[in-house]
Short mmCIF file of N, CA, C and O in Angstrom, two decimals:
data_model
loop_
_atom_site.label_atom_id
_atom_site.label_comp_id
_atom_site.label_asym_id
_atom_site.label_seq_id
_atom_site.Cartn_x
_atom_site.Cartn_y
_atom_site.Cartn_z
N MET A 892 -13.03 -25.92 26.12
CA MET A 892 -12.97 -25.01 24.99
C MET A 892 -12.51 -23.64 25.48
O MET A 892 -12.89 -23.21 26.55
N ASN A 893 -11.78 -22.97 24.70
CA ASN A 893 -11.25 -21.66 25.06
C ASN A 893 -12.36 -20.61 25.01
O ASN A 893 -12.95 -20.36 23.97
N SER A 894 -12.65 -19.97 26.12
CA SER A 894 -13.73 -19.00 26.18
C SER A 894 -13.44 -17.75 25.35
O SER A 894 -14.34 -17.08 24.91
N THR A 895 -12.18 -17.45 25.12
CA THR A 895 -11.83 -16.29 24.33
C THR A 895 -12.37 -16.42 22.91
O THR A 895 -12.85 -15.47 22.33
N LEU A 896 -12.29 -17.63 22.36
CA LEU A 896 -12.82 -17.84 21.02
C LEU A 896 -14.32 -17.63 20.99
O LEU A 896 -14.85 -17.02 20.06
N LEU A 897 -15.03 -18.12 22.00
CA LEU A 897 -16.47 -17.93 22.05
C LEU A 897 -16.82 -16.47 22.24
O LEU A 897 -17.75 -15.96 21.64
N ASP A 898 -16.07 -15.76 23.08
CA ASP A 898 -16.33 -14.36 23.33
C ASP A 898 -16.11 -13.50 22.09
O ASP A 898 -16.75 -12.48 21.91
N SER A 899 -15.20 -13.92 21.22
CA SER A 899 -14.91 -13.12 20.03
C SER A 899 -15.88 -13.43 18.89
O SER A 899 -15.72 -12.93 17.79
N GLY A 900 -16.88 -14.24 19.15
CA GLY A 900 -17.88 -14.52 18.13
C GLY A 900 -17.61 -15.76 17.32
O GLY A 900 -18.37 -16.08 16.42
N MET A 901 -16.57 -16.49 17.61
CA MET A 901 -16.24 -17.71 16.88
C MET A 901 -17.17 -18.83 17.35
O MET A 901 -17.31 -19.05 18.54
N VAL A 902 -17.83 -19.49 16.44
CA VAL A 902 -18.72 -20.58 16.76
C VAL A 902 -18.05 -21.88 16.34
O VAL A 902 -17.41 -21.95 15.30
N ARG A 903 -18.23 -22.90 17.15
CA ARG A 903 -17.62 -24.20 16.85
C ARG A 903 -18.04 -24.67 15.46
O ARG A 903 -19.21 -24.64 15.13
N GLY A 904 -17.07 -25.10 14.67
CA GLY A 904 -17.34 -25.60 13.33
C GLY A 904 -17.38 -24.51 12.27
O GLY A 904 -17.39 -24.78 11.10
N GLU A 905 -17.43 -23.26 12.69
CA GLU A 905 -17.45 -22.17 11.74
C GLU A 905 -16.03 -21.84 11.33
O GLU A 905 -15.13 -21.79 12.15
N LYS A 906 -15.81 -21.61 10.06
CA LYS A 906 -14.47 -21.33 9.56
C LYS A 906 -14.51 -20.06 8.72
O LYS A 906 -15.38 -19.90 7.87
N GLU A 907 -13.62 -19.15 8.99
CA GLU A 907 -13.56 -17.93 8.21
C GLU A 907 -12.93 -18.24 6.85
O GLU A 907 -11.91 -18.90 6.75
N LYS A 908 -13.58 -17.75 5.79
CA LYS A 908 -13.08 -17.97 4.44
C LYS A 908 -11.88 -17.04 4.21
O LYS A 908 -11.98 -15.84 4.34
N LYS A 909 -10.75 -17.62 3.89
CA LYS A 909 -9.54 -16.84 3.67
C LYS A 909 -9.45 -16.42 2.21
O LYS A 909 -9.57 -17.23 1.31
N ARG A 910 -9.26 -15.15 1.99
CA ARG A 910 -9.11 -14.62 0.64
C ARG A 910 -7.69 -14.89 0.14
O ARG A 910 -6.74 -14.77 0.90
N PRO A 911 -7.56 -15.22 -1.15
CA PRO A 911 -6.21 -15.46 -1.68
C PRO A 911 -5.40 -14.17 -1.72
O PRO A 911 -5.95 -13.08 -1.88
N ALA A 912 -4.10 -14.31 -1.61
CA ALA A 912 -3.21 -13.15 -1.58
C ALA A 912 -3.09 -12.46 -2.95
O ALA A 912 -2.71 -11.31 -3.02
N TRP A 913 -3.41 -13.17 -4.04
CA TRP A 913 -3.18 -12.60 -5.37
C TRP A 913 -4.21 -11.58 -5.80
O TRP A 913 -4.03 -10.90 -6.76
N GLY A 914 -5.31 -11.43 -5.13
CA GLY A 914 -6.24 -10.34 -5.41
C GLY A 914 -7.22 -10.58 -6.53
O GLY A 914 -7.28 -11.63 -7.16
N VAL A 915 -8.02 -9.55 -6.78
CA VAL A 915 -9.12 -9.59 -7.73
C VAL A 915 -8.58 -9.51 -9.17
O VAL A 915 -7.70 -8.70 -9.46
N PRO A 916 -9.13 -10.33 -10.09
CA PRO A 916 -8.69 -10.28 -11.49
C PRO A 916 -8.99 -8.92 -12.12
O PRO A 916 -10.04 -8.33 -11.88
N ARG A 917 -8.04 -8.43 -12.93
CA ARG A 917 -8.19 -7.14 -13.62
C ARG A 917 -8.07 -7.28 -15.14
O ARG A 917 -8.51 -6.40 -15.87
N GLY A 918 -7.44 -8.36 -15.61
CA GLY A 918 -7.26 -8.53 -17.04
C GLY A 918 -6.82 -9.94 -17.38
O GLY A 918 -6.46 -10.72 -16.49
N ILE A 919 -6.87 -10.26 -18.67
CA ILE A 919 -6.46 -11.59 -19.16
C ILE A 919 -5.59 -11.40 -20.40
O ILE A 919 -5.88 -10.55 -21.24
N ILE A 920 -4.57 -12.21 -20.49
CA ILE A 920 -3.79 -12.33 -21.72
C ILE A 920 -3.92 -13.79 -22.16
O ILE A 920 -3.70 -14.70 -21.36
N LEU A 921 -4.31 -14.00 -23.39
CA LEU A 921 -4.51 -15.34 -23.94
C LEU A 921 -3.59 -15.53 -25.14
O LEU A 921 -3.55 -14.68 -26.03
N LEU A 922 -2.84 -16.63 -25.12
CA LEU A 922 -1.91 -16.92 -26.20
C LEU A 922 -2.12 -18.33 -26.74
O LEU A 922 -2.29 -19.27 -25.96
N ALA A 923 -2.07 -18.46 -28.06
CA ALA A 923 -2.07 -19.77 -28.68
C ALA A 923 -0.62 -20.16 -28.91
O ALA A 923 0.13 -19.43 -29.55
N THR A 924 -0.20 -21.29 -28.35
CA THR A 924 1.17 -21.77 -28.53
C THR A 924 1.12 -23.16 -29.17
O THR A 924 0.07 -23.81 -29.14
N PRO A 925 2.22 -23.64 -29.70
CA PRO A 925 2.23 -25.00 -30.26
C PRO A 925 1.88 -26.06 -29.21
O PRO A 925 1.34 -27.11 -29.54
N GLU A 926 2.15 -25.77 -27.94
CA GLU A 926 1.86 -26.73 -26.86
C GLU A 926 0.42 -26.63 -26.36
O GLU A 926 -0.05 -27.48 -25.61
N GLY A 927 -0.29 -25.57 -26.71
CA GLY A 927 -1.67 -25.39 -26.27
C GLY A 927 -1.97 -23.94 -25.91
O GLY A 927 -1.12 -23.06 -26.02
N TRP A 928 -3.19 -23.70 -25.49
CA TRP A 928 -3.64 -22.36 -25.12
C TRP A 928 -3.13 -22.02 -23.73
O TRP A 928 -3.30 -22.78 -22.78
N ARG A 929 -2.51 -20.84 -23.59
CA ARG A 929 -1.98 -20.36 -22.32
C ARG A 929 -2.69 -19.08 -21.93
O ARG A 929 -3.01 -18.27 -22.79
N SER A 930 -2.90 -18.91 -20.63
CA SER A 930 -3.52 -17.67 -20.17
C SER A 930 -2.75 -17.11 -18.99
O SER A 930 -2.15 -17.84 -18.21
N SER A 931 -2.76 -15.79 -18.90
CA SER A 931 -2.22 -15.08 -17.75
C SER A 931 -3.35 -14.21 -17.22
O SER A 931 -3.94 -13.44 -17.98
N VAL A 932 -3.65 -14.35 -15.95
CA VAL A 932 -4.68 -13.55 -15.31
C VAL A 932 -3.96 -12.47 -14.50
O VAL A 932 -3.21 -12.77 -13.58
N LEU A 933 -4.19 -11.23 -14.89
CA LEU A 933 -3.58 -10.10 -14.20
C LEU A 933 -4.48 -9.73 -13.02
O LEU A 933 -5.68 -9.55 -13.20
N THR A 934 -3.90 -9.64 -11.84
CA THR A 934 -4.68 -9.29 -10.65
C THR A 934 -4.11 -8.02 -10.03
O THR A 934 -3.07 -7.53 -10.46
N GLU A 935 -4.78 -7.56 -9.00
CA GLU A 935 -4.30 -6.35 -8.33
C GLU A 935 -2.98 -6.57 -7.60
O GLU A 935 -2.30 -5.61 -7.25
N ASN A 936 -2.59 -7.84 -7.38
CA ASN A 936 -1.36 -8.14 -6.64
C ASN A 936 -0.37 -9.01 -7.38
O ASN A 936 0.61 -9.45 -6.80
N GLY A 937 -0.60 -9.31 -8.64
CA GLY A 937 0.32 -10.17 -9.37
C GLY A 937 -0.34 -10.81 -10.57
O GLY A 937 -1.41 -10.41 -11.01
N THR A 938 0.32 -11.83 -11.11
CA THR A 938 -0.15 -12.51 -12.31
C THR A 938 -0.18 -14.02 -12.08
O THR A 938 0.76 -14.58 -11.52
N LEU A 939 -1.28 -14.65 -12.51
CA LEU A 939 -1.42 -16.11 -12.45
C LEU A 939 -1.34 -16.64 -13.87
O LEU A 939 -2.13 -16.24 -14.72
N CYS A 940 -0.40 -17.53 -14.13
CA CYS A 940 -0.21 -18.06 -15.48
C CYS A 940 -0.49 -19.56 -15.50
O CYS A 940 -0.23 -20.25 -14.52
N GLY A 941 -1.01 -20.02 -16.63
CA GLY A 941 -1.26 -21.45 -16.73
C GLY A 941 -1.81 -21.84 -18.09
O GLY A 941 -2.02 -21.01 -18.97
N ARG A 942 -2.06 -23.12 -18.22
CA ARG A 942 -2.58 -23.70 -19.45
C ARG A 942 -4.09 -23.85 -19.33
O ARG A 942 -4.60 -24.21 -18.28
N LEU A 943 -4.80 -23.57 -20.42
CA LEU A 943 -6.24 -23.79 -20.44
C LEU A 943 -6.52 -25.23 -20.87
O LEU A 943 -5.79 -25.79 -21.68
N ASP A 944 -7.58 -25.77 -20.37
CA ASP A 944 -7.98 -27.12 -20.73
C ASP A 944 -8.83 -27.06 -22.00
O ASP A 944 -10.03 -27.33 -22.00
N VAL A 945 -8.18 -26.63 -23.09
CA VAL A 945 -8.82 -26.46 -24.39
C VAL A 945 -7.90 -27.12 -25.41
O VAL A 945 -6.69 -26.92 -25.36
N PRO A 946 -8.46 -27.91 -26.35
CA PRO A 946 -7.59 -28.55 -27.36
C PRO A 946 -6.77 -27.52 -28.14
O PRO A 946 -7.23 -26.41 -28.40
N THR A 947 -5.58 -27.90 -28.51
CA THR A 947 -4.67 -27.02 -29.24
C THR A 947 -5.30 -26.48 -30.51
O THR A 947 -5.11 -25.32 -30.86
N ASN A 948 -6.08 -27.30 -31.19
CA ASN A 948 -6.68 -26.89 -32.46
C ASN A 948 -8.06 -26.25 -32.29
O ASN A 948 -8.77 -26.06 -33.27
N ALA A 949 -8.43 -25.89 -31.07
CA ALA A 949 -9.74 -25.28 -30.81
C ALA A 949 -9.82 -23.91 -31.45
O ALA A 949 -8.82 -23.21 -31.61
N ASP A 950 -11.02 -23.53 -31.78
CA ASP A 950 -11.29 -22.20 -32.32
C ASP A 950 -10.93 -21.15 -31.26
O ASP A 950 -11.19 -21.35 -30.08
N PRO A 951 -10.35 -20.02 -31.66
CA PRO A 951 -10.01 -18.98 -30.70
C PRO A 951 -11.20 -18.51 -29.86
O PRO A 951 -11.06 -18.18 -28.69
N GLN A 952 -12.39 -18.52 -30.45
CA GLN A 952 -13.60 -18.13 -29.71
C GLN A 952 -13.82 -19.07 -28.53
O GLN A 952 -14.19 -18.63 -27.44
N ASP A 953 -13.57 -20.37 -28.72
CA ASP A 953 -13.72 -21.35 -27.64
C ASP A 953 -12.68 -21.11 -26.54
O ASP A 953 -12.97 -21.22 -25.35
N ALA A 954 -11.47 -20.77 -26.93
CA ALA A 954 -10.41 -20.49 -25.95
C ALA A 954 -10.73 -19.22 -25.17
O ALA A 954 -10.54 -19.18 -23.94
N ARG A 955 -11.23 -18.19 -25.84
CA ARG A 955 -11.61 -16.96 -25.14
C ARG A 955 -12.74 -17.22 -24.16
O ARG A 955 -12.72 -16.73 -23.02
N ALA A 956 -13.72 -18.03 -24.57
CA ALA A 956 -14.84 -18.36 -23.68
C ALA A 956 -14.35 -19.15 -22.47
O ALA A 956 -14.80 -18.89 -21.34
N ALA A 957 -13.42 -20.08 -22.67
CA ALA A 957 -12.88 -20.87 -21.55
C ALA A 957 -12.10 -19.98 -20.58
O ALA A 957 -12.22 -20.13 -19.36
N ALA A 958 -11.31 -19.06 -21.11
CA ALA A 958 -10.55 -18.15 -20.25
C ALA A 958 -11.48 -17.23 -19.47
O ALA A 958 -11.29 -17.00 -18.27
N ALA A 959 -12.52 -16.72 -20.13
CA ALA A 959 -13.49 -15.85 -19.45
C ALA A 959 -14.22 -16.60 -18.35
O ALA A 959 -14.40 -16.08 -17.25
N LEU A 960 -14.61 -17.84 -18.62
CA LEU A 960 -15.30 -18.64 -17.63
C LEU A 960 -14.39 -18.90 -16.43
O LEU A 960 -14.82 -18.79 -15.27
N LYS A 961 -13.13 -19.21 -16.70
CA LYS A 961 -12.16 -19.47 -15.63
C LYS A 961 -12.05 -18.25 -14.70
O LYS A 961 -12.05 -18.37 -13.48
N VAL A 962 -11.97 -17.06 -15.28
CA VAL A 962 -11.80 -15.85 -14.49
C VAL A 962 -13.08 -15.49 -13.74
O VAL A 962 -13.03 -15.09 -12.57
N THR A 963 -14.24 -15.65 -14.38
CA THR A 963 -15.49 -15.32 -13.67
C THR A 963 -15.72 -16.28 -12.51
O THR A 963 -16.17 -15.87 -11.45
N GLU A 964 -15.39 -17.56 -12.69
CA GLU A 964 -15.52 -18.53 -11.60
C GLU A 964 -14.52 -18.24 -10.48
O GLU A 964 -14.85 -18.32 -9.31
N LEU A 965 -13.29 -17.87 -10.84
CA LEU A 965 -12.27 -17.54 -9.86
C LEU A 965 -12.73 -16.34 -9.01
O LEU A 965 -12.64 -16.37 -7.79
N ALA A 966 -13.25 -15.31 -9.65
CA ALA A 966 -13.70 -14.12 -8.93
C ALA A 966 -14.87 -14.46 -8.01
O ALA A 966 -14.92 -14.00 -6.87
N ARG A 967 -15.79 -15.27 -8.49
CA ARG A 967 -16.96 -15.63 -7.69
C ARG A 967 -16.57 -16.55 -6.53
O ARG A 967 -16.99 -16.32 -5.39
N ASP A 968 -15.77 -17.57 -6.81
CA ASP A 968 -15.43 -18.56 -5.79
C ASP A 968 -14.51 -18.02 -4.70
O ASP A 968 -14.65 -18.36 -3.53
N PHE A 969 -13.54 -17.19 -5.07
CA PHE A 969 -12.54 -16.73 -4.11
C PHE A 969 -12.77 -15.33 -3.56
O PHE A 969 -12.25 -14.98 -2.51
N HIS A 970 -13.53 -14.51 -4.29
CA HIS A 970 -13.72 -13.12 -3.86
C HIS A 970 -15.18 -12.75 -3.66
O HIS A 970 -15.49 -11.61 -3.31
N ASP A 971 -16.10 -13.68 -3.95
CA ASP A 971 -17.54 -13.43 -3.81
C ASP A 971 -17.99 -12.21 -4.60
O ASP A 971 -18.80 -11.41 -4.12
N ILE A 972 -17.46 -12.05 -5.81
CA ILE A 972 -17.87 -10.95 -6.67
C ILE A 972 -18.17 -11.49 -8.06
O ILE A 972 -17.70 -12.56 -8.44
N ASP A 973 -18.96 -10.74 -8.82
CA ASP A 973 -19.23 -11.07 -10.21
C ASP A 973 -18.47 -10.09 -11.09
O ASP A 973 -18.44 -8.89 -10.82
N VAL A 974 -17.86 -10.62 -12.14
CA VAL A 974 -17.09 -9.79 -13.06
C VAL A 974 -17.54 -10.04 -14.49
O VAL A 974 -18.13 -11.08 -14.81
N ALA A 975 -17.25 -9.06 -15.34
CA ALA A 975 -17.49 -9.18 -16.78
C ALA A 975 -16.14 -9.14 -17.49
O ALA A 975 -15.24 -8.43 -17.08
N VAL A 976 -16.03 -9.93 -18.55
CA VAL A 976 -14.80 -9.99 -19.34
C VAL A 976 -15.10 -9.40 -20.71
O VAL A 976 -16.02 -9.84 -21.40
N SER A 977 -14.33 -8.39 -21.11
CA SER A 977 -14.49 -7.72 -22.41
C SER A 977 -13.21 -7.88 -23.21
O SER A 977 -12.17 -7.33 -22.85
N TRP A 978 -13.31 -8.63 -24.32
CA TRP A 978 -12.14 -8.89 -25.16
C TRP A 978 -11.88 -7.72 -26.09
O TRP A 978 -12.79 -7.15 -26.68
N GLU A 979 -10.62 -7.36 -26.21
CA GLU A 979 -10.20 -6.28 -27.10
C GLU A 979 -9.85 -6.89 -28.46
O GLU A 979 -9.51 -8.06 -28.55
N PRO A 980 -9.92 -6.09 -29.53
CA PRO A 980 -9.52 -6.61 -30.84
C PRO A 980 -8.05 -7.05 -30.78
O PRO A 980 -7.23 -6.38 -30.15
N PRO A 981 -7.71 -8.17 -31.43
CA PRO A 981 -6.32 -8.66 -31.36
C PRO A 981 -5.35 -7.69 -32.03
O PRO A 981 -5.63 -7.15 -33.09
N GLN A 982 -4.21 -7.47 -31.37
CA GLN A 982 -3.14 -6.64 -31.93
C GLN A 982 -2.14 -7.48 -32.71
O GLN A 982 -1.45 -6.98 -33.58
N GLU A 983 -2.05 -8.77 -32.35
CA GLU A 983 -1.15 -9.71 -33.00
C GLU A 983 -1.91 -11.02 -33.26
O GLU A 983 -2.82 -11.35 -32.51
N PRO A 984 -1.53 -11.76 -34.30
CA PRO A 984 -2.19 -13.05 -34.53
C PRO A 984 -1.97 -14.00 -33.34
O PRO A 984 -0.89 -14.05 -32.76
N TRP A 985 -3.00 -14.69 -32.95
CA TRP A 985 -2.97 -15.71 -31.89
C TRP A 985 -2.65 -15.15 -30.51
O TRP A 985 -2.09 -15.83 -29.68
N SER A 986 -3.03 -13.89 -30.30
CA SER A 986 -2.83 -13.26 -29.00
C SER A 986 -4.01 -12.32 -28.73
O SER A 986 -4.34 -11.50 -29.58
N TRP A 987 -4.64 -12.47 -27.56
CA TRP A 987 -5.78 -11.64 -27.20
C TRP A 987 -5.61 -11.10 -25.79
O TRP A 987 -4.97 -11.73 -24.95
N THR A 988 -6.20 -9.94 -25.55
CA THR A 988 -6.23 -9.38 -24.20
C THR A 988 -7.68 -9.02 -23.86
O THR A 988 -8.49 -8.76 -24.75
N ALA A 989 -7.97 -9.03 -22.57
CA ALA A 989 -9.31 -8.69 -22.11
C ALA A 989 -9.22 -7.87 -20.84
O ALA A 989 -8.28 -8.02 -20.05
N GLN A 990 -10.20 -7.02 -20.65
CA GLN A 990 -10.36 -6.27 -19.42
C GLN A 990 -11.39 -7.00 -18.56
O GLN A 990 -12.38 -7.52 -19.07
N VAL A 991 -11.14 -7.05 -17.27
CA VAL A 991 -12.07 -7.67 -16.32
C VAL A 991 -12.59 -6.57 -15.42
O VAL A 991 -11.80 -5.84 -14.80
N THR A 992 -13.91 -6.40 -15.38
CA THR A 992 -14.51 -5.35 -14.57
C THR A 992 -15.55 -5.92 -13.63
O THR A 992 -16.21 -6.92 -13.95
N LEU A 993 -15.70 -5.29 -12.50
CA LEU A 993 -16.68 -5.68 -11.50
C LEU A 993 -18.08 -5.35 -12.01
O LEU A 993 -18.30 -4.26 -12.56
N ILE A 994 -19.00 -6.28 -11.85
CA ILE A 994 -20.39 -6.05 -12.21
C ILE A 994 -21.10 -5.59 -10.95
O ILE A 994 -21.11 -6.29 -9.93
N ALA A 995 -21.70 -4.41 -11.01
CA ALA A 995 -22.47 -3.91 -9.88
C ALA A 995 -23.71 -4.79 -9.71
O ALA A 995 -24.23 -5.33 -10.69
N GLU A 996 -24.16 -4.95 -8.47
CA GLU A 996 -25.35 -5.77 -8.23
C GLU A 996 -26.51 -5.25 -9.06
O GLU A 996 -26.68 -4.06 -9.23
N ASN A 997 -27.31 -6.18 -9.57
CA ASN A 997 -28.50 -5.90 -10.38
C ASN A 997 -28.18 -5.28 -11.75
O ASN A 997 -29.03 -4.77 -12.41
N GLU A 998 -26.91 -5.32 -12.16
CA GLU A 998 -26.53 -4.81 -13.47
C GLU A 998 -26.28 -5.99 -14.39
O GLU A 998 -25.45 -6.84 -14.09
N PRO A 999 -26.99 -6.09 -15.52
CA PRO A 999 -26.76 -7.22 -16.42
C PRO A 999 -25.41 -7.07 -17.12
O PRO A 999 -24.95 -5.95 -17.36
N PRO A 1000 -24.74 -8.22 -17.44
CA PRO A 1000 -23.46 -8.12 -18.17
C PRO A 1000 -23.70 -7.56 -19.56
O PRO A 1000 -24.78 -7.71 -20.14
N SER A 1001 -22.70 -6.91 -20.12
CA SER A 1001 -22.83 -6.35 -21.46
C SER A 1001 -22.88 -7.48 -22.48
O SER A 1001 -22.33 -8.56 -22.25
N PRO A 1002 -23.54 -7.27 -23.63
CA PRO A 1002 -23.64 -8.32 -24.65
C PRO A 1002 -22.26 -8.76 -25.13
O PRO A 1002 -21.40 -7.94 -25.37
N GLY A 1003 -22.06 -10.06 -25.24
CA GLY A 1003 -20.81 -10.61 -25.74
C GLY A 1003 -19.65 -10.46 -24.78
O GLY A 1003 -18.50 -10.57 -25.16
N ALA A 1004 -19.94 -10.22 -23.52
CA ALA A 1004 -18.87 -9.94 -22.55
C ALA A 1004 -17.97 -11.14 -22.31
O ALA A 1004 -16.79 -10.96 -22.04
N GLU A 1005 -18.46 -12.35 -22.39
CA GLU A 1005 -17.63 -13.51 -22.06
C GLU A 1005 -17.08 -14.21 -23.28
O GLU A 1005 -16.47 -15.24 -23.17
N GLY A 1006 -17.27 -13.75 -24.43
CA GLY A 1006 -16.75 -14.47 -25.57
C GLY A 1006 -16.18 -13.56 -26.53
O GLY A 1006 -15.54 -13.62 -27.40
#
């Protein structure tokens, strides 16, 4: 075994968790399309776009909840942080935006933050 690895504090079987290059979520754009619900997650380094696993005819509240859950899990799993999602009133039919903010430790999420 290479002694340099041991000297630098690396322990056999231990793996450093690599953070994704796209950064911490900052916002969400949610769109209802004929093909299904689409979301774009705005991060500090770019945008992640994709389809939500929500039926096309689902209530918008269900789609917003699914998008919020996706982003909170992404932040927790990849960045070890907790975030709150706050939906803004819609400016256009079938289109929503949300702000994603870091939750300070021991701070409860605001009411209705994920839906």
